[in-house]
Coordinates of C-alpha atoms in Angstrom, one line a residue:
M868 CA -27.7 13.7 -124.1
T869 CA -26.0 14.1 -127.5
D870 CA -22.6 15.1 -128.3
T871 CA -23.5 18.6 -129.1
P872 CA -22.2 21.3 -126.6
M873 CA -24.6 22.0 -123.7
R874 CA -26.2 25.4 -123.6
E875 CA -24.6 27.4 -120.5
P876 CA -28.0 27.7 -118.7
T877 CA -28.3 23.9 -118.8
F878 CA -24.7 23.4 -117.7
L879 CA -25.2 26.1 -114.8
V880 CA -28.4 24.2 -113.7
L881 CA -26.8 21.0 -113.5
T882 CA -23.8 22.3 -111.8
A883 CA -26.1 23.9 -109.2
L884 CA -27.7 20.6 -108.5
A885 CA -24.3 18.7 -108.4
E886 CA -23.7 20.0 -104.9
E887 CA -26.9 19.0 -103.3
P888 CA -30.8 18.8 -104.1
R889 CA -32.2 22.2 -104.5
H890 CA -35.6 24.0 -105.3
G891 CA -36.2 26.1 -108.0
Y892 CA -35.3 29.4 -106.4
A893 CA -32.2 28.2 -104.7
V894 CA -31.1 27.0 -108.1
I895 CA -31.8 30.6 -109.4
E896 CA -29.9 32.0 -106.6
D897 CA -27.1 29.6 -107.0
V898 CA -26.6 30.1 -110.7
A899 CA -26.4 34.0 -110.0
A900 CA -23.9 33.5 -107.3
M901 CA -21.7 31.1 -109.4
T902 CA -21.7 33.6 -112.3
G903 CA -21.2 36.7 -110.2
G904 CA -24.6 37.9 -111.4
R905 CA -23.9 37.5 -115.0
V906 CA -26.6 34.8 -115.4
R907 CA -29.9 35.6 -113.8
L908 CA -32.4 32.8 -114.6
R909 CA -36.0 33.9 -114.8
A910 CA -38.4 31.4 -113.2
G911 CA -40.2 30.6 -116.3
T912 CA -37.1 29.8 -118.0
L913 CA -35.9 27.6 -115.1
Y914 CA -39.1 25.8 -114.7
A915 CA -39.3 24.8 -118.4
A916 CA -35.5 23.8 -118.2
L917 CA -36.2 21.5 -115.2
D918 CA -39.2 19.7 -117.0
R919 CA -37.0 19.2 -120.0
L920 CA -34.1 18.0 -117.8
R921 CA -36.5 15.6 -116.0
A922 CA -37.8 14.4 -119.4
E923 CA -34.2 13.7 -120.5
G924 CA -33.6 11.7 -117.4
L925 CA -30.8 14.1 -116.0
I926 CA -32.5 15.2 -112.9
E927 CA -35.3 13.7 -110.9
V928 CA -37.4 15.1 -107.9
D929 CA -35.7 14.5 -104.6
R930 CA -38.6 15.5 -102.3
E931 CA -41.4 18.0 -101.7
E932 CA -42.5 20.0 -98.9
V933 CA -45.1 22.8 -98.4
V934 CA -43.8 26.2 -97.3
Q935 CA -46.3 28.9 -96.8
S936 CA -49.0 26.9 -98.2
R937 CA -47.1 26.5 -101.6
L938 CA -45.2 23.3 -102.8
R939 CA -41.4 23.5 -102.8
R940 CA -40.1 20.9 -105.1
Y941 CA -36.4 19.8 -104.7
Y942 CA -34.6 18.4 -107.7
R943 CA -31.2 16.2 -107.8
L944 CA -29.0 15.0 -110.5
T945 CA -29.6 11.5 -111.8
G946 CA -26.4 9.1 -112.6
A947 CA -27.1 10.2 -116.3
G948 CA -27.0 14.0 -115.2
E949 CA -23.8 13.5 -113.4
Q950 CA -22.0 11.7 -116.4
S951 CA -23.5 14.4 -118.7
L952 CA -22.2 17.1 -116.5
A953 CA -19.0 15.4 -116.3
T954 CA -18.4 15.2 -120.1
E955 CA -19.4 18.6 -120.6
T956 CA -16.9 19.8 -118.0
A957 CA -14.2 17.8 -119.7
R958 CA -15.0 19.3 -122.9
L959 CA -15.0 22.8 -121.8
R960 CA -11.6 22.2 -119.8
D961 CA -10.2 21.0 -123.0
Q962 CA -11.4 23.9 -125.2
A963 CA -10.0 26.3 -122.4
A964 CA -6.6 24.2 -122.6
I965 CA -6.5 24.9 -126.2
A966 CA -7.3 28.8 -125.6
E967 CA -4.6 28.9 -123.0
R968 CA -1.8 27.2 -125.3
R969 CA -2.7 29.6 -128.1
L970 CA -2.5 32.7 -125.8
R971 CA 0.9 31.5 -124.3
A972 CA 2.3 30.9 -128.0
R973 CA 1.0 34.2 -129.1
H974 CA 2.8 35.8 -126.0
T975 CA 5.9 34.1 -126.6
T976 CA 6.0 34.8 -130.2
R977 CA 5.6 38.6 -129.3
L978 CA 8.3 38.4 -126.7
G979 CA 10.6 36.8 -129.4
G980 CA 10.3 39.9 -131.6
A981 CA 7.7 38.6 -134.2
T982 CA 4.6 40.5 -135.1
T983 CA 1.3 39.1 -135.3

C-alpha cells in the first residue's frame, strides 16, 4: 500500500480479517458490530473491495466450502495485509493522540480563565 491514509471501509475489512479468516457475510456482520451499526457494507461493495485487496496482496483465500449449494470463500490477511493494517492503526493512534492533547490544552486554557 501507499503512504496515503486507508479508507475506513478498507480499514474495517482488514480489521475484521485480523482476528480470523472470515467469509464475506461474516465480514459484513463483524464490521457492523465493530461500528455499532454505523457502517453497513453492501455485498457488492464488499466483494469489490475483497477483489481489490486480493489484487494488492493484502488478503488471500484461506479456504472454500459449499454451503446450501453455494460456494463460501473465506479470506485471511497476508503478511503485507497485517503490516498495512498495523501501519494504519499507528497513524490513526498518532492522529487521535494529537486531538486528545489539543482538547486537553483547550480545557486547561478555559479553566485558567482564558477565552477561546
